[in-house]
Structure formats: structure tokens, C-alpha cells
Amino acid sequence: MEYVEALRDIKQINAMKRYLKKHSERDYVLFVFGINTGLKITEILEIKVGDVLGDDSYIKDFYLLPHKESKTTKEVYLNQKVKRAILHYIQSRQLNREDYLFQSAKTKKPITRQQAYRIIHRAAEAVGIQGKIGTNSMRKTFGFHAYKRGVAISLLQKYFHHSSPSETLKYLGISKDEKIRTEIDVNL
């Protein structure tokens, strides 16, 4: 597996969003969902509309990610950007509850991991981002910006199922000597 990097620059993230939105709303929603939830691409692609849509056609605050081995669920917070993007996408595409959220235009199945990689990688190239960017970059971007905004490394370690804080820092591409300006913003 090839090592990919987090998108550290907000301008690059916004450029990717603009590019994806112009080319495909599904791909835009995939990117917004990925960078705001930190889920693995395999977890994202399995999501059906009914998993995020509440009873009265609103987007839920939390997506319940089933954990197959332990038969438990992980609560994944869906922020306002994710909710707006998903709701608009579901309404404009007139998707049904049983449809996959990120389904292929050709089949009723979700797009493949390879297709998701091509979407993210090509968008990064198109907007001139240097470095290795792939689907795991969305997960790393989520972690990097959460850490930068004051989320404790111990919480991120647990979220990513890492064995140590140093493993999480390495995963996010943050060296121990690097100074990150933390933005603790409670936004009350």
C-alpha cells in the first residue's frame, strides 16, 4: 500500500471541494464526508441512504457504524457541512433509503475503492496539489485538523484504533518536534 498524506492547507481542501462539486455532486459529497468523519473508504462506501436519513427526511446527527467483529456500533458525528451536502445530494438525485449513498452510475452497487481513489487522486492533480493524495488522505486530513483544533491525541488514537499516541502522530504526519498552532475554538 502506498503512503499518502493529509491535506494540511485549507485552501487546497477548498480547491478540491470546488473541483469535485463542478464535476460530480456524488464525488463532492464523498470528499466532504471523508474529511469530516475520518472513516475508512471501505466504511464510507457501505453506507446506504437510510443509514444517515432520519424518519422525517432530515440527516441524523450521528451515523451508527456497525462493527462486525464485536457486534457493536461506533457513533460517527455528522457536522453541518456533511448534513447539508448529503441532504442536497439525496434530494437532487431523489435517492431511496435502500440506495447506497455513493453508488455507481452503472450499477446499483457502491463505487469501488479503486474508483474512489481515482476520483480523489485526479481531483488533487487537477487543482495542482503536490504529494501523494488518495482516499486515506481524507482520513488523515480529518485527524490532522482535529488535532490542530485541540482534539486530544488520546481521543484520536482511540478513534483510529492505534496502539500509542506516537503511532497516531506518525500516521497524521506530525513529527514530535513540529509546532502546531492549536486553535481551541468552542464556538459557543
PDB file of N, CA, C and O in Angstrom, residues 111-166:
ATOM      1  N   ILE A 111     -19.631   2.571  -5.560  1.00  0.00           N
ATOM      2  CA  ILE A 111     -18.418   2.645  -6.366  1.00  0.00           C
ATOM      3  C   ILE A 111     -17.343   1.805  -5.665  1.00  0.00           C
ATOM      4  O   ILE A 111     -17.444   1.535  -4.471  1.00  0.00           O
ATOM      5  N   THR A 112     -16.324   1.425  -6.391  1.00  0.00           N
ATOM      6  CA  THR A 112     -15.256   0.604  -5.809  1.00  0.00           C
ATOM      7  C   THR A 112     -14.235   1.492  -5.090  1.00  0.00           C
ATOM      8  O   THR A 112     -14.175   2.704  -5.336  1.00  0.00           O
ATOM      9  N   ARG A 113     -13.404   0.866  -4.268  1.00  0.00           N
ATOM     10  CA  ARG A 113     -12.317   1.587  -3.602  1.00  0.00           C
ATOM     11  C   ARG A 113     -11.389   2.191  -4.646  1.00  0.00           C
ATOM     12  O   ARG A 113     -10.905   3.305  -4.490  1.00  0.00           O
ATOM     13  N   GLN A 114     -11.163   1.440  -5.721  1.00  0.00           N
ATOM     14  CA  GLN A 114     -10.280   1.917  -6.783  1.00  0.00           C
ATOM     15  C   GLN A 114     -10.856   3.145  -7.473  1.00  0.00           C
ATOM     16  O   GLN A 114     -10.132   4.099  -7.770  1.00  0.00           O
ATOM     17  N   GLN A 115     -12.166   3.124  -7.716  1.00  0.00           N
ATOM     18  CA  GLN A 115     -12.816   4.273  -8.333  1.00  0.00           C
ATOM     19  C   GLN A 115     -12.764   5.488  -7.396  1.00  0.00           C
ATOM     20  O   GLN A 115     -12.489   6.613  -7.838  1.00  0.00           O
ATOM     21  N   ALA A 116     -12.988   5.269  -6.120  1.00  0.00           N
ATOM     22  CA  ALA A 116     -12.909   6.355  -5.135  1.00  0.00           C
ATOM     23  C   ALA A 116     -11.492   6.941  -5.119  1.00  0.00           C
ATOM     24  O   ALA A 116     -11.322   8.167  -5.081  1.00  0.00           O
ATOM     25  N   TYR A 117     -10.495   6.073  -5.173  1.00  0.00           N
ATOM     26  CA  TYR A 117      -9.099   6.541  -5.213  1.00  0.00           C
ATOM     27  C   TYR A 117      -8.873   7.418  -6.444  1.00  0.00           C
ATOM     28  O   TYR A 117      -8.288   8.494  -6.343  1.00  0.00           O
ATOM     29  N   ARG A 118      -9.325   6.939  -7.606  1.00  0.00           N
ATOM     30  CA  ARG A 118      -9.138   7.710  -8.845  1.00  0.00           C
ATOM     31  C   ARG A 118      -9.795   9.082  -8.739  1.00  0.00           C
ATOM     32  O   ARG A 118      -9.229  10.087  -9.177  1.00  0.00           O
ATOM     33  N   ILE A 119     -10.978   9.146  -8.158  1.00  0.00           N
ATOM     34  CA  ILE A 119     -11.713  10.408  -8.006  1.00  0.00           C
ATOM     35  C   ILE A 119     -10.898  11.401  -7.171  1.00  0.00           C
ATOM     36  O   ILE A 119     -10.693  12.545  -7.580  1.00  0.00           O
ATOM     37  N   ILE A 120     -10.437  10.961  -6.013  1.00  0.00           N
ATOM     38  CA  ILE A 120      -9.709  11.845  -5.097  1.00  0.00           C
ATOM     39  C   ILE A 120      -8.341  12.212  -5.674  1.00  0.00           C
ATOM     40  O   ILE A 120      -7.936  13.373  -5.657  1.00  0.00           O
ATOM     41  N   HIS A 121      -7.641  11.227  -6.203  1.00  0.00           N
ATOM     42  CA  HIS A 121      -6.302  11.454  -6.750  1.00  0.00           C
ATOM     43  C   HIS A 121      -6.341  12.421  -7.946  1.00  0.00           C
ATOM     44  O   HIS A 121      -5.542  13.353  -8.016  1.00  0.00           O
ATOM     45  N   ARG A 122      -7.280  12.202  -8.852  1.00  0.00           N
ATOM     46  CA  ARG A 122      -7.392  13.076 -10.029  1.00  0.00           C
ATOM     47  C   ARG A 122      -7.775  14.495  -9.649  1.00  0.00           C
ATOM     48  O   ARG A 122      -7.294  15.465 -10.243  1.00  0.00           O
ATOM     49  N   ALA A 123      -8.650  14.632  -8.660  1.00  0.00           N
ATOM     50  CA  ALA A 123      -9.049  15.971  -8.209  1.00  0.00           C
ATOM     51  C   ALA A 123      -7.836  16.708  -7.636  1.00  0.00           C
ATOM     52  O   ALA A 123      -7.633  17.892  -7.917  1.00  0.00           O
ATOM     53  N   ALA A 124      -7.026  16.005  -6.858  1.00  0.00           N
ATOM     54  CA  ALA A 124      -5.823  16.617  -6.278  1.00  0.00           C
ATOM     55  C   ALA A 124      -4.862  17.054  -7.383  1.00  0.00           C
ATOM     56  O   ALA A 124      -4.327  18.163  -7.347  1.00  0.00           O
ATOM     57  N   GLU A 125      -4.667  16.197  -8.374  1.00  0.00           N
ATOM     58  CA  GLU A 125      -3.799  16.549  -9.504  1.00  0.00           C
ATOM     59  C   GLU A 125      -4.352  17.745 -10.265  1.00  0.00           C
ATOM     60  O   GLU A 125      -3.612  18.647 -10.640  1.00  0.00           O
ATOM     61  N   ALA A 126      -5.662  17.746 -10.484  1.00  0.00           N
ATOM     62  CA  ALA A 126      -6.307  18.806 -11.266  1.00  0.00           C
ATOM     63  C   ALA A 126      -6.164  20.182 -10.629  1.00  0.00           C
ATOM     64  O   ALA A 126      -6.078  21.183 -11.336  1.00  0.00           O
ATOM     65  N   VAL A 127      -6.148  20.227  -9.292  1.00  0.00           N
ATOM     66  CA  VAL A 127      -6.021  21.524  -8.614  1.00  0.00           C
ATOM     67  C   VAL A 127      -4.571  21.829  -8.240  1.00  0.00           C
ATOM     68  O   VAL A 127      -4.292  22.809  -7.564  1.00  0.00           O
ATOM     69  N   GLY A 128      -3.656  20.975  -8.683  1.00  0.00           N
ATOM     70  CA  GLY A 128      -2.235  21.256  -8.521  1.00  0.00           C
ATOM     71  C   GLY A 128      -1.636  20.914  -7.182  1.00  0.00           C
ATOM     72  O   GLY A 128      -0.622  21.494  -6.781  1.00  0.00           O
ATOM     73  N   ILE A 129      -2.219  19.967  -6.472  1.00  0.00           N
ATOM     74  CA  ILE A 129      -1.661  19.566  -5.181  1.00  0.00           C
ATOM     75  C   ILE A 129      -0.507  18.596  -5.415  1.00  0.00           C
ATOM     76  O   ILE A 129      -0.662  17.583  -6.086  1.00  0.00           O
ATOM     77  N   GLN A 130       0.642  18.953  -4.855  1.00  0.00           N
ATOM     78  CA  GLN A 130       1.825  18.105  -4.949  1.00  0.00           C
ATOM     79  C   GLN A 130       1.768  17.061  -3.831  1.00  0.00           C
ATOM     80  O   GLN A 130       1.149  17.268  -2.809  1.00  0.00           O
ATOM     81  N   GLY A 131       2.430  15.953  -4.030  1.00  0.00           N
ATOM     82  CA  GLY A 131       2.465  14.924  -2.993  1.00  0.00           C
ATOM     83  C   GLY A 131       1.523  13.790  -3.317  1.00  0.00           C
ATOM     84  O   GLY A 131       0.813  13.802  -4.320  1.00  0.00           O
ATOM     85  N   LYS A 132       1.517  12.807  -2.448  1.00  0.00           N
ATOM     86  CA  LYS A 132       0.705  11.607  -2.650  1.00  0.00           C
ATOM     87  C   LYS A 132      -0.655  11.787  -1.980  1.00  0.00           C
ATOM     88  O   LYS A 132      -0.736  11.873  -0.758  1.00  0.00           O
ATOM     89  N   ILE A 133      -1.695  11.834  -2.778  1.00  0.00           N
ATOM     90  CA  ILE A 133      -3.047  12.023  -2.268  1.00  0.00           C
ATOM     91  C   ILE A 133      -3.924  10.871  -2.752  1.00  0.00           C
ATOM     92  O   ILE A 133      -3.941  10.551  -3.940  1.00  0.00           O
ATOM     93  N   GLY A 134      -4.634  10.259  -1.820  1.00  0.00           N
ATOM     94  CA  GLY A 134      -5.545   9.167  -2.138  1.00  0.00           C
ATOM     95  C   GLY A 134      -6.710   9.177  -1.170  1.00  0.00           C
ATOM     96  O   GLY A 134      -6.904  10.149  -0.429  1.00  0.00           O
ATOM     97  N   THR A 135      -7.470   8.092  -1.135  1.00  0.00           N
ATOM     98  CA  THR A 135      -8.652   8.063  -0.272  1.00  0.00           C
ATOM     99  C   THR A 135      -8.288   8.146   1.210  1.00  0.00           C
ATOM    100  O   THR A 135      -9.014   8.751   1.991  1.00  0.00           O
ATOM    101  N   ASN A 136      -7.157   7.538   1.602  1.00  0.00           N
ATOM    102  CA  ASN A 136      -6.760   7.596   3.006  1.00  0.00           C
ATOM    103  C   ASN A 136      -6.332   9.008   3.405  1.00  0.00           C
ATOM    104  O   ASN A 136      -6.279   9.329   4.587  1.00  0.00           O
ATOM    105  N   SER A 137      -6.069   9.869   2.429  1.00  0.00           N
ATOM    106  CA  SER A 137      -5.749  11.270   2.722  1.00  0.00           C
ATOM    107  C   SER A 137      -6.930  11.950   3.408  1.00  0.00           C
ATOM    108  O   SER A 137      -6.745  12.844   4.235  1.00  0.00           O
ATOM    109  N   MET A 138      -8.162  11.527   3.067  1.00  0.00           N
ATOM    110  CA  MET A 138      -9.338  12.137   3.702  1.00  0.00           C
ATOM    111  C   MET A 138      -9.325  11.836   5.202  1.00  0.00           C
ATOM    112  O   MET A 138      -9.570  12.718   6.021  1.00  0.00           O
ATOM    113  N   ARG A 139      -9.031  10.606   5.554  1.00  0.00           N
ATOM    114  CA  ARG A 139      -8.974  10.172   6.954  1.00  0.00           C
ATOM    115  C   ARG A 139      -7.858  10.909   7.702  1.00  0.00           C
ATOM    116  O   ARG A 139      -8.052  11.381   8.821  1.00  0.00           O
ATOM    117  N   LYS A 140      -6.716  11.025   7.059  1.00  0.00           N
ATOM    118  CA  LYS A 140      -5.584  11.714   7.676  1.00  0.00           C
ATOM    119  C   LYS A 140      -5.849  13.220   7.794  1.00  0.00           C
ATOM    120  O   LYS A 140      -5.445  13.852   8.769  1.00  0.00           O
ATOM    121  N   THR A 141      -6.537  13.787   6.813  1.00  0.00           N
ATOM    122  CA  THR A 141      -6.899  15.210   6.853  1.00  0.00           C
ATOM    123  C   THR A 141      -7.807  15.470   8.044  1.00  0.00           C
ATOM    124  O   THR A 141      -7.629  16.441   8.788  1.00  0.00           O
ATOM    125  N   PHE A 142      -8.799  14.615   8.243  1.00  0.00           N
ATOM    126  CA  PHE A 142      -9.699  14.714   9.397  1.00  0.00           C
ATOM    127  C   PHE A 142      -8.885  14.716  10.693  1.00  0.00           C
ATOM    128  O   PHE A 142      -9.057  15.589  11.547  1.00  0.00           O
ATOM    129  N   GLY A 143      -7.992  13.757  10.836  1.00  0.00           N
ATOM    130  CA  GLY A 143      -7.199  13.639  12.053  1.00  0.00           C
ATOM    131  C   GLY A 143      -6.277  14.819  12.272  1.00  0.00           C
ATOM    132  O   GLY A 143      -6.166  15.342  13.387  1.00  0.00           O
ATOM    133  N   PHE A 144      -5.604  15.261  11.209  1.00  0.00           N
ATOM    134  CA  PHE A 144      -4.683  16.388  11.326  1.00  0.00           C
ATOM    135  C   PHE A 144      -5.416  17.638  11.795  1.00  0.00           C
ATOM    136  O   PHE A 144      -4.982  18.328  12.722  1.00  0.00           O
ATOM    137  N   HIS A 145      -6.541  17.949  11.161  1.00  0.00           N
ATOM    138  CA  HIS A 145      -7.264  19.183  11.501  1.00  0.00           C
ATOM    139  C   HIS A 145      -7.968  19.076  12.855  1.00  0.00           C
ATOM    140  O   HIS A 145      -8.110  20.079  13.558  1.00  0.00           O
ATOM    141  N   ALA A 146      -8.387  17.865  13.235  1.00  0.00           N
ATOM    142  CA  ALA A 146      -8.960  17.681  14.575  1.00  0.00           C
ATOM    143  C   ALA A 146      -7.880  17.951  15.628  1.00  0.00           C
ATOM    144  O   ALA A 146      -8.123  18.664  16.606  1.00  0.00           O
ATOM    145  N   TYR A 147      -6.679  17.423  15.404  1.00  0.00           N
ATOM    146  CA  TYR A 147      -5.560  17.638  16.324  1.00  0.00           C
ATOM    147  C   TYR A 147      -5.202  19.123  16.392  1.00  0.00           C
ATOM    148  O   TYR A 147      -5.009  19.682  17.469  1.00  0.00           O
ATOM    149  N   LYS A 148      -5.164  19.752  15.237  1.00  0.00           N
ATOM    150  CA  LYS A 148      -4.820  21.172  15.170  1.00  0.00           C
ATOM    151  C   LYS A 148      -5.859  22.028  15.914  1.00  0.00           C
ATOM    152  O   LYS A 148      -5.538  23.068  16.463  1.00  0.00           O
ATOM    153  N   ARG A 149      -7.093  21.569  15.931  1.00  0.00           N
ATOM    154  CA  ARG A 149      -8.165  22.323  16.597  1.00  0.00           C
ATOM    155  C   ARG A 149      -8.321  21.953  18.065  1.00  0.00           C
ATOM    156  O   ARG A 149      -9.304  22.327  18.697  1.00  0.00           O
ATOM    157  N   GLY A 150      -7.375  21.179  18.590  1.00  0.00           N
ATOM    158  CA  GLY A 150      -7.372  20.932  20.025  1.00  0.00           C
ATOM    159  C   GLY A 150      -7.910  19.593  20.481  1.00  0.00           C
ATOM    160  O   GLY A 150      -8.015  19.350  21.679  1.00  0.00           O
ATOM    161  N   VAL A 151      -8.270  18.692  19.565  1.00  0.00           N
ATOM    162  CA  VAL A 151      -8.721  17.363  19.979  1.00  0.00           C
ATOM    163  C   VAL A 151      -7.498  16.606  20.509  1.00  0.00           C
ATOM    164  O   VAL A 151      -6.457  16.570  19.859  1.00  0.00           O
ATOM    165  N   ALA A 152      -7.637  16.042  21.682  1.00  0.00           N
ATOM    166  CA  ALA A 152      -6.521  15.343  22.326  1.00  0.00           C
ATOM    167  C   ALA A 152      -6.055  14.173  21.473  1.00  0.00           C
ATOM    168  O   ALA A 152      -6.867  13.445  20.897  1.00  0.00           O
ATOM    169  N   ILE A 153      -4.747  13.986  21.426  1.00  0.00           N
ATOM    170  CA  ILE A 153      -4.178  12.883  20.640  1.00  0.00           C
ATOM    171  C   ILE A 153      -4.688  11.542  21.159  1.00  0.00           C
ATOM    172  O   ILE A 153      -4.867  10.598  20.386  1.00  0.00           O
ATOM    173  N   SER A 154      -4.988  11.456  22.449  1.00  0.00           N
ATOM    174  CA  SER A 154      -5.509  10.207  23.015  1.00  0.00           C
ATOM    175  C   SER A 154      -6.882   9.860  22.433  1.00  0.00           C
ATOM    176  O   SER A 154      -7.188   8.686  22.196  1.00  0.00           O
ATOM    177  N   LEU A 155      -7.708  10.874  22.189  1.00  0.00           N
ATOM    178  CA  LEU A 155      -9.017  10.627  21.565  1.00  0.00           C
ATOM    179  C   LEU A 155      -8.857  10.180  20.114  1.00  0.00           C
ATOM    180  O   LEU A 155      -9.555   9.277  19.654  1.00  0.00           O
ATOM    181  N   LEU A 156      -7.938  10.824  19.407  1.00  0.00           N
ATOM    182  CA  LEU A 156      -7.690  10.434  18.016  1.00  0.00           C
ATOM    183  C   LEU A 156      -7.088   9.035  17.953  1.00  0.00           C
ATOM    184  O   LEU A 156      -7.431   8.243  17.068  1.00  0.00           O
ATOM    185  N   GLN A 157      -6.222   8.710  18.890  1.00  0.00           N
ATOM    186  CA  GLN A 157      -5.633   7.374  18.959  1.00  0.00           C
ATOM    187  C   GLN A 157      -6.737   6.323  19.086  1.00  0.00           C
ATOM    188  O   GLN A 157      -6.748   5.322  18.381  1.00  0.00           O
ATOM    189  N   LYS A 158      -7.685   6.585  19.964  1.00  0.00           N
ATOM    190  CA  LYS A 158      -8.802   5.661  20.167  1.00  0.00           C
ATOM    191  C   LYS A 158      -9.668   5.596  18.907  1.00  0.00           C
ATOM    192  O   LYS A 158     -10.092   4.521  18.483  1.00  0.00           O
ATOM    193  N   TYR A 159      -9.940   6.743  18.307  1.00  0.00           N
ATOM    194  CA  TYR A 159     -10.787   6.820  17.111  1.00  0.00           C
ATOM    195  C   TYR A 159     -10.189   6.009  15.963  1.00  0.00           C
ATOM    196  O   TYR A 159     -10.892   5.332  15.234  1.00  0.00           O
ATOM    197  N   PHE A 160      -8.855   6.089  15.809  1.00  0.00           N
ATOM    198  CA  PHE A 160      -8.171   5.397  14.721  1.00  0.00           C
ATOM    199  C   PHE A 160      -7.732   3.980  15.104  1.00  0.00           C
ATOM    200  O   PHE A 160      -7.123   3.288  14.295  1.00  0.00           O
ATOM    201  N   HIS A 161      -8.011   3.554  16.342  1.00  0.00           N
ATOM    202  CA  HIS A 161      -7.632   2.226  16.830  1.00  0.00           C
ATOM    203  C   HIS A 161      -6.122   2.010  16.772  1.00  0.00           C
ATOM    204  O   HIS A 161      -5.651   0.948  16.365  1.00  0.00           O
ATOM    205  N   HIS A 162      -5.363   3.018  17.177  1.00  0.00           N
ATOM    206  CA  HIS A 162      -3.909   2.902  17.220  1.00  0.00           C
ATOM    207  C   HIS A 162      -3.478   2.462  18.617  1.00  0.00           C
ATOM    208  O   HIS A 162      -4.186   2.695  19.593  1.00  0.00           O
ATOM    209  N   SER A 163      -2.299   1.867  18.699  1.00  0.00           N
ATOM    210  CA  SER A 163      -1.829   1.348  19.984  1.00  0.00           C
ATOM    211  C   SER A 163      -1.129   2.399  20.847  1.00  0.00           C
ATOM    212  O   SER A 163      -0.981   2.199  22.044  1.00  0.00           O
ATOM    213  N   SER A 164      -0.690   3.510  20.238  1.00  0.00           N
ATOM    214  CA  SER A 164       0.003   4.538  21.026  1.00  0.00           C
ATOM    215  C   SER A 164      -0.201   5.923  20.407  1.00  0.00           C
ATOM    216  O   SER A 164      -0.480   6.037  19.201  1.00  0.00           O
ATOM    217  N   PRO A 165      -0.042   6.981  21.218  1.00  0.00           N
ATOM    218  CA  PRO A 165      -0.129   8.336  20.681  1.00  0.00           C
ATOM    219  C   PRO A 165       0.922   8.599  19.595  1.00  0.00           C
ATOM    220  O   PRO A 165       0.653   9.287  18.620  1.00  0.00           O
ATOM    221  N   SER A 166       2.115   8.021  19.764  1.00  0.00           N
ATOM    222  CA  SER A 166       3.173   8.240  18.762  1.00  0.00           C
ATOM    223  C   SER A 166       2.792   7.620  17.417  1.00  0.00           C
ATOM    224  O   SER A 166       3.113   8.171  16.363  1.00  0.00           O
TER     225      SER A 166
END
